[in-house]
Structure formats: structure tokens, C-alpha cells
Amino acid sequence: MTPMRRENRTRLRAKVEDLLHVLGDHTGHGVLEAGASWKRSKRGRLGANHVRAHLAGKYYVAPFHPKGAWPFVVIDVDRHNAVQEAVFPKTLKTLQKLLPKSLALQSSPSKGVHLYVRLPPGVSYADGALVLRAFVTLQKLRWYNAGARGRPLRTEIVEVPDQPVRLPFGQGSFLLGSQKALHEQLDDLIAFIQHAGHDDFDKARKYVDEMLHLGGHSPLVTRRMLLDSILAEEVRGLSRLPLENTDPWQKVITKLPAPLQIIAACGIPAYGTRHRWTRVLVERLADLVPPEDVRSLMLHWLHNRAHVSEDWELDPALVEHQTVTIIENVYKKLRGVPEVFWKRIEQCIGTTYWGVSRARVGSHDHAGTGRRSWNSQFELEDILRTAFFIARRFFELGRRERTVSSREFGRIVGKNDARLMRQMVVGEGVWLWQTGSPEPGKRSRMYRLTDIAWPPMPGPRLFCPPTRDA
């Protein structure tokens, strides 16, 4: 390592604006002082004073809440524990072989490494991070099984955080393999961010697309498929433990995807994954039960499962507070479907459903095609649940018009029946109207809410499909 001479730090501080200029847009910032934890604020992007103090080695700073397209994503290879330390050399060597055009820096005195991967124009930090997380997961680089507590103890050895990591060239940070002065190394990093190609990311995205068969899906569906694949890999090898008959999760656990059934029954499976699993669990519960039930189920889960979580072991009260905050944030994003509007949708779909039923009495053929009629093919409950989630996404995005993929129509009944479900949900176009055909090679069409559904109406909102009276 090149000694951190005084003149290096002095010249580094002169490059504050250069470093700020190559960062993507962001609305918040984080500060890490010696002996403390990260303090993050959602308001106030990084300023010159923050970056100047970081480059002077006084404390570390990081962008927070990235907005819009970003020029890079960082893969984090840590050395915080004995397992990570033991596999670090091989892990880093494999990553650099897979992504040879990316740039590696030591991140801090702990000697972990940040690998900077350039993104193509128009890709957000979150989307880029999700693709690269899927890539390292599919390459079997994220996890190492150490084994403990009578079940596999998984250690995450490669992370791709959703948020940008600490800035480079703070205390203990430098370009791996470079003998240049620190201010010249910073020039090299800036040149990389501004001018390097994005071949490594393109290669990773192509690999993920081919492995997971992502072609032709909308961005929303693609993100869900990526996340589902990542979650399934994280619990591979773990078995779902049986629940007591009196456990409140008995009513919902079988309605969750298989990976989440394991987490719901067993708890957090690995250090460093608590926040991610908690959020995914809350998001899926929000599709099944009302907000008050989500809260009670999550608190029961916290206090009645064997979590592999250092935070839970050290400060349960803090983890409980953070869990409640995650629940609140999920519902802020969902927004929900206005109750008045939902009653109109129910009426529209019910009219179509029972009208078709009467027209098809005594026939199991659908329009002479050899397919069963809608009433034979689907339960009314399935049609209503499909319509609810499609409608909720309109209000979540705050848009009257958007693409709706075939996967959304097949969410409840499966992809083979998505076309038939689409015909039933859209019906005569009373509440939802198709405004555009799919592009070549795509499966998503453009749809628009009609006047009975827009603009959003004031009053109570529903966040999950309501239970209908028998």
C-alpha cells in the first residue's frame, strides 16, 4: 500500500467537486464516525463539506436514496469474520475473472474490497444492484455454508447493497495494485466512471436473463422474478420447521412462496439478511391480510423464532422498532385501492362473470375453441384477486395508464390461463381499457383506467383483496 502522505490528502481534498460530479443523483446521505454506527438521513444529498471531511480521513460518508439513472453499482466483498476472511482471496479472484473490466478498491482499514461495475445509460442503482445480486447468486458466490446450531449457518461473503456504499479514498481506501499517489488514483477512478464501457454489466445481465428466462417481461415482472430467484437460492438446503397448531402464522403460511414459508417458520437464516427478509415478508403478508394483522404477525415472528441475527441478539427493542418502521414504509408505497372504486370493480366483474355463466349453461366449451367457459375455468374469487392487484399497482404508481403484463393476469391462475383471465378481468372495458397492443417480442399491453376509476377518490382504502361473504 502506498503510504498516505500528507500531500496526497491535501491534493485529494482539492478534488471534492470532481468526485461529487461523477456520482449519480441522490436525496440523502450517510455518515460513519469512528466507533459509531452509520447515521443516515433521507433529506440532504452529500455536500462538499461531507466529501472534504471524508477525503481528509475524518469520517466516512455515503450517498443515500439514489434517484434516477446511476453510472455504477458496487459489489462489496467483506472480511468481517473468520469465514469471510478464509474464502476472501478465492472469492475476489473469481469475481475479477468474471468481471475483468470493473475496478477494485480497498474500501477501508478492514481490507474489504469494493468492485465498481459500470452501468449502461438509463439504469437505476436499485435495478443494477438487483441484476448483479442475481448474477453473483447464480454464480454461487454469495454464500458460504459454515454449519452450526444443528442447521446450516450461512454466511454472506459477497453483497450487492441496494444503496450506494461509502465513497472511495476515505481512510484506508486505495486502488488495488496501484502505486500512484492517492489523488492520481482518484483521477483514474473518475476517468473509469466517466468513460469506461459497461461490458461487464451487459455480460452479467445476459447471463441472468438466459438462466431465468426473463425475455419479454415488463420491468415490474422482471424485478419480481429476479427477487424470487434470489430468495429461493438463499434458503436452499434449509427445511421448514413445523408450527404449533396455535401459532397465528398457521392461517397464512401455506399461501406464501416456498422460500418465505421457511423464513416464516424458522426465522432469519443468516447474518446480514434481517432487513431484506423482513421487508420481503411484510410485502407478501400485505397481499394476504389487513395492516393490523401484518403488524401482529411480524411481532409474533420476531419473538418466537430462532433468528440468526446479531442485531436481535444485542438489541431486540431496536429491531422491533425497525420492523414496525418497515411495515409503515411498505404501506406508504402501496397506497391502496379506494374502497368506493373497488365496489364498482366487483360489480363490473360480477356482472360479466354471471352473465357468461348464464350464457354458457349446459356447455363446457368456450366460444367453440374447445376451452371451458370462464365460470368453469375460474373461481370468481380468483378473478377478483387478479383484478385487485392490477388495480392496486395503478394507484401505487399514481398513473392512469400503464403496461400490464401477462404475468400479472396469470398471477393467481398461472401463465397458461393468463390470456383467458385477461379477457375476464377486462370484460367489456367498463373499468379497464386496452389502449395498445404489445410490441414485437413483448408480452405486455398498455391499459388505461376508465372514468369510473380515475382520478383517485378520497376515503378509506384497501391494501389486500377483501374477504367476500359466503
Coordinates of C-alpha atoms in Angstrom, one line a residue:
M1 CA 0.0 0.0 0.0
T2 CA 1.2 3.5 -0.8
P3 CA 1.8 5.5 2.4
M4 CA -0.8 8.1 2.9
R5 CA 1.5 11.1 2.8
R6 CA 0.2 14.5 3.8
E7 CA 0.5 15.9 0.3
N8 CA -1.7 13.1 -1.0
R9 CA -4.5 14.0 1.3
T10 CA -4.1 17.7 0.6
R11 CA -4.4 17.1 -3.1
L12 CA -7.3 14.7 -2.6
R13 CA -9.3 17.5 -0.8
A14 CA -8.9 19.7 -3.8
K15 CA -10.8 17.1 -5.9
V16 CA -14.1 17.3 -3.9
E17 CA -16.1 18.7 -6.7
D18 CA -14.7 16.2 -9.2
L19 CA -15.9 13.3 -7.1
L20 CA -19.3 14.8 -6.4
H21 CA -19.8 15.4 -10.1
V22 CA -19.4 11.7 -11.1
L23 CA -21.9 10.5 -8.5
G24 CA -25.5 9.8 -9.5
D25 CA -28.3 11.9 -8.2
H26 CA -29.4 11.1 -4.6
T27 CA -31.6 12.8 -2.0
G28 CA -29.9 11.7 1.3
H29 CA -26.6 10.9 2.8
G30 CA -24.9 8.8 5.5
V31 CA -22.1 9.5 7.9
L32 CA -20.0 6.9 9.8
E33 CA -17.8 8.3 12.6
A34 CA -15.1 6.2 14.5
G35 CA -16.7 3.8 17.0
A36 CA -20.3 4.6 15.9
S37 CA -22.9 3.2 13.6
W38 CA -24.0 4.7 10.3
K39 CA -26.3 7.7 10.7
R40 CA -28.4 8.2 7.6
S41 CA -30.7 11.0 6.6
K42 CA -33.2 10.8 3.7
R43 CA -33.0 14.5 3.2
G44 CA -30.0 16.4 2.0
R45 CA -27.7 15.0 -0.5
L46 CA -23.9 14.8 0.0
G47 CA -22.3 18.3 0.1
A48 CA -18.8 19.5 -0.4
N49 CA -18.1 19.6 3.3
H50 CA -19.1 16.0 3.7
V51 CA -16.8 14.8 0.9
R52 CA -14.0 17.0 2.0
A53 CA -14.1 15.5 5.5
H54 CA -14.2 12.0 4.0
L55 CA -11.2 12.6 1.8
A56 CA -9.4 14.1 4.8
G57 CA -9.9 10.8 6.7
K58 CA -12.0 12.4 9.4
Y59 CA -15.1 10.2 8.9
Y60 CA -16.8 8.2 6.1
V61 CA -19.7 9.3 4.0
A62 CA -22.0 7.7 1.5
P63 CA -24.8 8.8 -0.8
F64 CA -28.3 7.6 0.3
H65 CA -31.6 7.2 -1.6
P66 CA -30.2 7.2 -5.2
K67 CA -32.5 8.7 -7.8
G68 CA -32.8 8.0 -11.5
A69 CA -30.0 6.5 -13.6
W70 CA -26.6 5.9 -12.0
P71 CA -23.2 5.4 -13.6
F72 CA -22.1 2.4 -11.5
V73 CA -23.0 -0.2 -8.9
V74 CA -20.6 -1.5 -6.2
I75 CA -20.1 -5.2 -5.3
D76 CA -18.9 -5.5 -1.7
V77 CA -16.6 -8.3 -0.6
D78 CA -16.1 -8.1 3.2
R79 CA -13.6 -9.6 5.7
H80 CA -15.5 -9.1 8.9
N81 CA -15.5 -12.6 10.2
A82 CA -13.4 -15.8 10.0
V83 CA -15.4 -17.4 7.3
Q84 CA -15.2 -14.3 5.0
E85 CA -11.5 -14.0 5.7
A86 CA -10.8 -17.7 4.8
V87 CA -12.5 -17.5 1.4
F88 CA -11.7 -13.9 0.6
P89 CA -8.7 -14.5 -1.8
K90 CA -10.5 -17.1 -3.9
T91 CA -13.8 -15.1 -3.9
L92 CA -12.1 -11.9 -5.1
K93 CA -10.1 -13.7 -7.8
T94 CA -13.2 -15.4 -9.1
L95 CA -15.2 -12.1 -9.2
Q96 CA -12.4 -10.3 -11.0
K97 CA -12.2 -13.1 -13.6
L98 CA -16.0 -12.9 -14.2
L99 CA -15.9 -9.1 -14.3
P100 CA -12.5 -8.2 -15.7
K101 CA -13.3 -4.7 -16.8
S102 CA -14.6 -3.5 -13.4
L103 CA -12.4 -1.5 -10.9
A104 CA -11.4 -2.9 -7.5
L105 CA -10.6 -0.7 -4.5
Q106 CA -9.8 -1.5 -0.9
S107 CA -12.7 0.1 1.0
S108 CA -11.3 0.7 4.5
P109 CA -8.7 -0.4 7.0
S110 CA -10.7 -3.7 7.4
K111 CA -9.3 -4.5 3.9
G112 CA -12.5 -5.4 2.3
V113 CA -12.9 -4.7 -1.4
H114 CA -15.4 -2.6 -3.4
L115 CA -15.7 -3.7 -7.0
Y116 CA -17.1 -0.8 -9.2
V117 CA -19.2 -2.0 -12.1
R118 CA -20.2 0.5 -14.8
L119 CA -23.9 0.6 -15.7
P120 CA -25.4 1.4 -19.1
P121 CA -27.3 4.7 -19.5
G122 CA -30.8 4.7 -18.0
V123 CA -30.3 2.0 -15.4
S124 CA -31.1 2.9 -11.8
Y125 CA -28.9 1.9 -8.9
A126 CA -31.6 -0.4 -7.5
D127 CA -32.1 -2.2 -10.8
G128 CA -28.4 -2.5 -11.5
A129 CA -27.8 -3.9 -8.0
L130 CA -30.6 -6.4 -8.4
V131 CA -29.2 -7.8 -11.6
L132 CA -25.7 -8.1 -10.1
R133 CA -27.0 -9.7 -6.9
A134 CA -28.8 -12.3 -9.1
F135 CA -25.6 -12.8 -11.1
V136 CA -23.3 -13.5 -8.1
T137 CA -26.1 -15.6 -6.6
L138 CA -26.4 -17.8 -9.7
Q139 CA -22.6 -18.0 -9.9
K140 CA -22.6 -19.5 -6.3
L141 CA -20.5 -16.6 -4.9
R142 CA -22.8 -15.0 -2.4
W143 CA -23.0 -17.7 0.3
Y144 CA -20.8 -20.0 2.2
N145 CA -22.2 -22.8 4.4
A146 CA -20.3 -23.0 7.7
G147 CA -22.8 -25.1 9.7
A148 CA -23.9 -24.6 13.3
R149 CA -26.8 -24.8 15.7
G150 CA -28.0 -28.1 14.2
R151 CA -28.7 -26.5 10.8
P152 CA -26.6 -24.9 8.1
L153 CA -25.3 -21.5 9.2
R154 CA -24.9 -19.5 6.0
T155 CA -22.5 -16.6 5.8
E156 CA -22.9 -13.9 3.1
I157 CA -19.5 -13.4 1.6
V158 CA -20.4 -11.1 -1.4
E159 CA -23.0 -8.4 -1.1
V160 CA -24.6 -6.1 -3.6
P161 CA -26.3 -3.5 -1.4
D162 CA -29.5 -1.7 -2.6
Q163 CA -27.9 1.6 -1.5
P164 CA -24.5 3.1 -2.6
V165 CA -21.6 2.2 -0.4
R166 CA -19.2 4.6 1.3
L167 CA -17.3 6.8 -1.0
P168 CA -13.8 5.7 -2.1
F169 CA -10.5 7.2 -0.8
G170 CA -11.5 7.7 2.8
Q171 CA -9.2 6.4 5.5
G172 CA -7.6 3.1 4.3
S173 CA -9.0 3.2 0.8
F174 CA -7.0 2.9 -2.4
L175 CA -7.0 1.3 -5.8
L176 CA -5.8 -2.3 -5.7
G177 CA -2.5 -2.8 -7.5
S178 CA -1.8 0.9 -8.0
Q179 CA 1.4 2.6 -6.9
K180 CA 0.2 6.1 -7.8
A181 CA -0.4 8.8 -5.3
L182 CA -4.0 8.9 -3.9
H183 CA -5.0 12.0 -5.8
E184 CA -3.9 10.3 -9.1
Q185 CA -5.8 7.1 -8.2
L186 CA -8.9 9.3 -7.7
D187 CA -8.3 10.7 -11.2
D188 CA -8.2 7.1 -12.5
L189 CA -11.5 6.2 -10.8
I190 CA -13.2 9.3 -12.1
A191 CA -12.0 8.5 -15.7
F192 CA -13.3 5.0 -15.2
I193 CA -16.8 6.3 -14.1
Q194 CA -16.9 8.8 -17.0
H195 CA -15.5 6.8 -19.9
A196 CA -15.4 3.1 -19.2
G197 CA -17.7 0.7 -21.1
H198 CA -20.4 -1.4 -19.5
D199 CA -19.4 -4.7 -21.0
D200 CA -19.2 -6.5 -17.6
F201 CA -22.8 -5.5 -16.7
D202 CA -24.1 -6.4 -20.1
K203 CA -22.5 -9.8 -19.8
A204 CA -24.0 -10.3 -16.3
R205 CA -27.4 -9.2 -17.4
K206 CA -27.4 -11.5 -20.4
Y207 CA -26.3 -14.4 -18.2
V208 CA -29.1 -13.7 -15.7
D209 CA -31.7 -13.3 -18.5
E210 CA -30.8 -16.6 -20.0
M211 CA -30.7 -18.5 -16.7
L212 CA -34.0 -17.2 -15.5
H213 CA -35.8 -16.9 -18.9
L214 CA -36.6 -13.1 -18.4
G215 CA -37.0 -12.1 -22.0
G216 CA -40.2 -10.3 -23.0
H217 CA -41.4 -9.4 -19.5
S218 CA -42.1 -5.9 -18.2
P219 CA -39.6 -4.3 -15.8
L220 CA -42.0 -4.9 -12.8
V221 CA -42.3 -8.6 -13.6
T222 CA -38.6 -8.9 -14.3
R223 CA -37.8 -7.4 -10.9
R224 CA -40.2 -9.8 -9.2
M225 CA -38.7 -12.8 -11.0
L226 CA -35.2 -11.7 -10.1
L227 CA -36.1 -11.3 -6.4
D228 CA -37.9 -14.7 -6.3
S229 CA -34.9 -16.4 -7.7
I230 CA -32.5 -14.8 -5.2
L231 CA -34.7 -15.6 -2.3
A232 CA -35.1 -19.2 -3.3
E233 CA -31.3 -19.5 -3.5
E234 CA -30.8 -18.0 -0.1
V235 CA -32.8 -20.8 1.7
R236 CA -31.6 -23.7 -0.5
G237 CA -30.8 -26.6 1.8
L238 CA -33.0 -25.3 4.7
S239 CA -36.2 -27.2 5.7
R240 CA -39.4 -25.7 7.0
L241 CA -39.9 -26.4 10.7
P242 CA -43.4 -27.4 11.8
L243 CA -45.5 -24.8 13.6
E244 CA -47.6 -25.3 16.7
N245 CA -51.3 -25.5 16.0
T246 CA -51.9 -22.3 17.9
D247 CA -49.3 -20.3 16.0
P248 CA -51.1 -17.4 14.3
W249 CA -49.0 -18.0 11.2
Q250 CA -50.8 -21.3 10.5
K251 CA -53.6 -19.3 8.7
V252 CA -51.3 -17.7 6.1
I253 CA -48.1 -19.7 5.9
T254 CA -49.2 -22.1 3.1
K255 CA -50.2 -19.0 1.0
L256 CA -46.6 -17.8 1.0
P257 CA -43.9 -18.8 -1.6
A258 CA -41.8 -21.8 -0.5
P259 CA -38.8 -19.7 0.5
L260 CA -40.9 -17.4 2.7
Q261 CA -42.6 -20.4 4.3
I262 CA -39.2 -21.4 5.6
I263 CA -38.4 -17.9 6.8
A264 CA -41.8 -17.5 8.5
A265 CA -41.4 -20.8 10.3
C266 CA -37.7 -20.7 11.1
G267 CA -36.6 -17.1 11.3
I268 CA -33.7 -15.2 9.8
P269 CA -31.3 -17.7 8.2
A270 CA -28.0 -15.7 8.0
Y271 CA -26.2 -12.8 9.5
G272 CA -26.7 -9.6 7.4
T273 CA -30.0 -10.6 5.9
R274 CA -32.5 -9.5 8.5
H275 CA -33.6 -6.3 6.9
R276 CA -34.1 -7.8 3.5
W277 CA -36.1 -10.8 4.7
T278 CA -38.2 -8.7 7.0
R279 CA -39.2 -6.4 4.1
V280 CA -40.0 -9.2 1.7
L281 CA -42.1 -11.0 4.4
V282 CA -44.0 -7.8 5.1
E283 CA -44.6 -7.2 1.4
R284 CA -46.1 -10.7 0.9
L285 CA -48.2 -10.5 4.0
A286 CA -49.6 -7.2 2.8
D287 CA -51.1 -9.1 -0.2
L288 CA -52.9 -11.5 2.2
V289 CA -54.1 -9.8 5.3
P290 CA -55.0 -6.2 6.5
P291 CA -52.3 -3.9 8.0
E292 CA -53.2 -4.6 11.7
D293 CA -52.7 -8.4 11.1
V294 CA -49.4 -7.8 9.3
R295 CA -48.1 -6.0 12.4
S296 CA -49.3 -8.6 14.9
L297 CA -47.9 -11.5 12.8
M298 CA -44.5 -9.8 12.3
L299 CA -44.2 -9.1 16.1
H300 CA -45.1 -12.7 16.9
W301 CA -42.5 -13.8 14.4
L302 CA -39.8 -11.7 15.9
H303 CA -40.3 -13.0 19.4
N304 CA -41.0 -16.7 18.6
R305 CA -38.3 -17.7 16.1
A306 CA -34.6 -18.7 16.3
H307 CA -33.1 -15.8 14.3
V308 CA -29.5 -15.8 13.1
S309 CA -29.2 -12.0 13.7
E310 CA -26.6 -10.1 15.7
D311 CA -28.9 -7.1 15.9
W312 CA -31.7 -9.2 17.5
E313 CA -29.2 -10.7 20.0
L314 CA -27.9 -7.3 21.0
D315 CA -30.9 -5.0 20.9
P316 CA -34.4 -6.6 20.4
A317 CA -36.1 -3.3 21.2
L318 CA -34.3 -1.6 18.3
V319 CA -35.1 -4.5 15.9
E320 CA -38.8 -4.3 16.9
H321 CA -38.9 -0.6 16.2
Q322 CA -37.2 -1.1 12.8
T323 CA -39.7 -3.8 11.9
V324 CA -42.6 -1.5 12.6
T325 CA -40.9 1.2 10.5
I326 CA -40.5 -1.3 7.6
I327 CA -44.2 -2.1 7.8
E328 CA -45.2 1.6 7.8
N329 CA -42.9 2.2 4.8
V330 CA -44.4 -0.7 2.8
Y331 CA -47.9 0.7 3.3
K332 CA -46.8 4.3 2.4
K333 CA -45.7 2.9 -1.0
L334 CA -48.7 0.7 -1.6
R335 CA -51.3 3.5 -1.2
G336 CA -54.1 1.0 -1.7
V337 CA -57.3 0.9 -3.8
P338 CA -60.1 3.3 -2.9
E339 CA -63.0 1.4 -1.3
V340 CA -65.6 3.1 -3.4
F341 CA -63.8 2.2 -6.6
W342 CA -63.3 -1.4 -5.6
K343 CA -67.1 -1.9 -5.1
R344 CA -67.6 -0.7 -8.7
I345 CA -64.9 -3.2 -9.9
E346 CA -66.6 -6.0 -8.0
Q347 CA -69.9 -5.1 -9.6
C348 CA -68.5 -4.9 -13.1
I349 CA -66.7 -8.3 -12.9
G350 CA -69.6 -10.0 -11.1
T351 CA -72.0 -8.9 -13.9
T352 CA -69.6 -10.2 -16.6
Y353 CA -69.0 -13.4 -14.7
W354 CA -72.6 -14.4 -14.0
G355 CA -73.7 -13.1 -17.5
V356 CA -71.2 -15.5 -19.1
S357 CA -72.3 -18.3 -16.7
R358 CA -75.9 -17.9 -17.8
A359 CA -75.0 -17.8 -21.4
R360 CA -73.0 -21.0 -21.1
V361 CA -75.4 -23.1 -19.1
G362 CA -75.1 -26.7 -20.2
S363 CA -71.9 -26.0 -22.2
H364 CA -68.3 -26.6 -21.2
D365 CA -66.9 -25.2 -24.5
H366 CA -65.6 -21.6 -24.6
A367 CA -66.6 -19.9 -27.9
G368 CA -66.2 -23.1 -29.9
T369 CA -62.5 -23.3 -29.1
G370 CA -62.5 -26.4 -27.0
R371 CA -61.8 -24.4 -23.8
R372 CA -64.0 -24.4 -20.8
S373 CA -66.2 -21.3 -20.1
W374 CA -64.9 -18.7 -17.7
N375 CA -67.3 -19.8 -15.0
S376 CA -65.9 -23.4 -15.2
Q377 CA -62.3 -22.3 -15.6
F378 CA -62.0 -19.8 -12.7
E379 CA -63.5 -19.1 -9.3
L380 CA -64.9 -15.6 -9.0
E381 CA -62.6 -15.1 -6.1
D382 CA -59.6 -15.7 -8.3
I383 CA -60.8 -13.2 -10.9
L384 CA -61.4 -10.6 -8.2
R385 CA -58.0 -11.1 -6.6
T386 CA -56.3 -10.7 -10.0
A387 CA -58.2 -7.5 -10.7
F388 CA -57.4 -6.1 -7.2
F389 CA -53.6 -6.5 -7.6
I390 CA -53.7 -5.0 -11.1
A391 CA -55.8 -2.0 -9.8
R392 CA -53.5 -1.6 -6.8
R393 CA -50.5 -1.2 -9.0
F394 CA -52.1 1.7 -10.9
F395 CA -52.6 3.6 -7.7
E396 CA -49.2 2.6 -6.3
L397 CA -47.6 4.2 -9.4
G398 CA -50.0 7.1 -9.4
R399 CA -50.7 6.6 -13.1
R400 CA -54.0 6.2 -15.0
E401 CA -52.3 4.4 -17.9
R402 CA -49.5 1.7 -17.7
T403 CA -48.4 -1.6 -19.2
V404 CA -49.9 -4.7 -17.7
S405 CA -48.0 -7.9 -18.4
S406 CA -49.5 -11.4 -19.0
R407 CA -47.8 -12.4 -15.7
E408 CA -50.0 -10.0 -13.8
F409 CA -53.1 -11.5 -15.4
G410 CA -51.7 -15.0 -14.6
R411 CA -50.6 -14.1 -11.0
I412 CA -53.3 -16.3 -9.4
V413 CA -54.2 -18.8 -12.1
G414 CA -50.8 -19.4 -13.8
K415 CA -49.3 -18.3 -17.1
N416 CA -51.2 -20.8 -19.2
D417 CA -54.5 -19.2 -18.3
A418 CA -53.4 -15.6 -18.4
R419 CA -55.0 -14.9 -21.7
L420 CA -58.4 -16.1 -20.6
M421 CA -58.1 -14.3 -17.3
R422 CA -57.3 -11.1 -19.2
Q423 CA -60.5 -11.4 -21.1
M424 CA -62.5 -11.9 -18.0
V425 CA -60.8 -9.1 -15.9
V426 CA -61.1 -6.5 -18.7
G427 CA -64.6 -7.7 -19.7
E428 CA -66.4 -5.0 -21.7
G429 CA -63.8 -2.4 -20.7
V430 CA -66.0 -0.8 -18.0
W431 CA -63.2 -0.1 -15.6
L432 CA -60.1 -1.1 -17.6
W433 CA -59.5 -0.4 -21.3
Q434 CA -56.7 -1.8 -23.5
T435 CA -55.1 1.1 -25.4
G436 CA -52.2 -0.5 -27.1
S437 CA -51.0 -3.9 -28.4
P438 CA -47.8 -5.5 -27.3
E439 CA -44.6 -4.6 -29.0
P440 CA -42.8 -7.3 -31.1
G441 CA -41.2 -9.8 -28.7
K442 CA -43.1 -8.3 -25.7
R443 CA -46.0 -9.7 -23.7
S444 CA -47.2 -6.5 -22.0
R445 CA -50.0 -4.4 -23.4
M446 CA -51.0 -0.8 -22.5
Y447 CA -54.1 -0.3 -20.3
R448 CA -56.0 2.7 -19.0
L449 CA -58.4 3.1 -16.1
T450 CA -61.8 4.5 -17.2
D451 CA -63.6 7.4 -15.8
I452 CA -65.3 5.3 -13.1
A453 CA -61.8 4.6 -11.6
W454 CA -59.9 7.8 -12.1
P455 CA -59.0 10.2 -10.6
P456 CA -58.5 8.5 -7.2
M457 CA -61.3 9.1 -4.8
P458 CA -60.9 10.2 -1.2
G459 CA -61.9 7.9 1.6
P460 CA -60.9 4.5 3.0
R461 CA -58.5 2.3 1.0
L462 CA -58.0 -1.4 0.8
F463 CA -54.5 -2.9 0.7
C464 CA -55.3 -6.5 0.1
P465 CA -58.3 -8.2 -1.6
P466 CA -61.2 -8.2 0.9
T467 CA -62.7 -11.4 2.1
R468 CA -66.1 -11.8 0.4
D469 CA -69.2 -13.0 2.4
A470 CA -70.1 -16.6 1.6

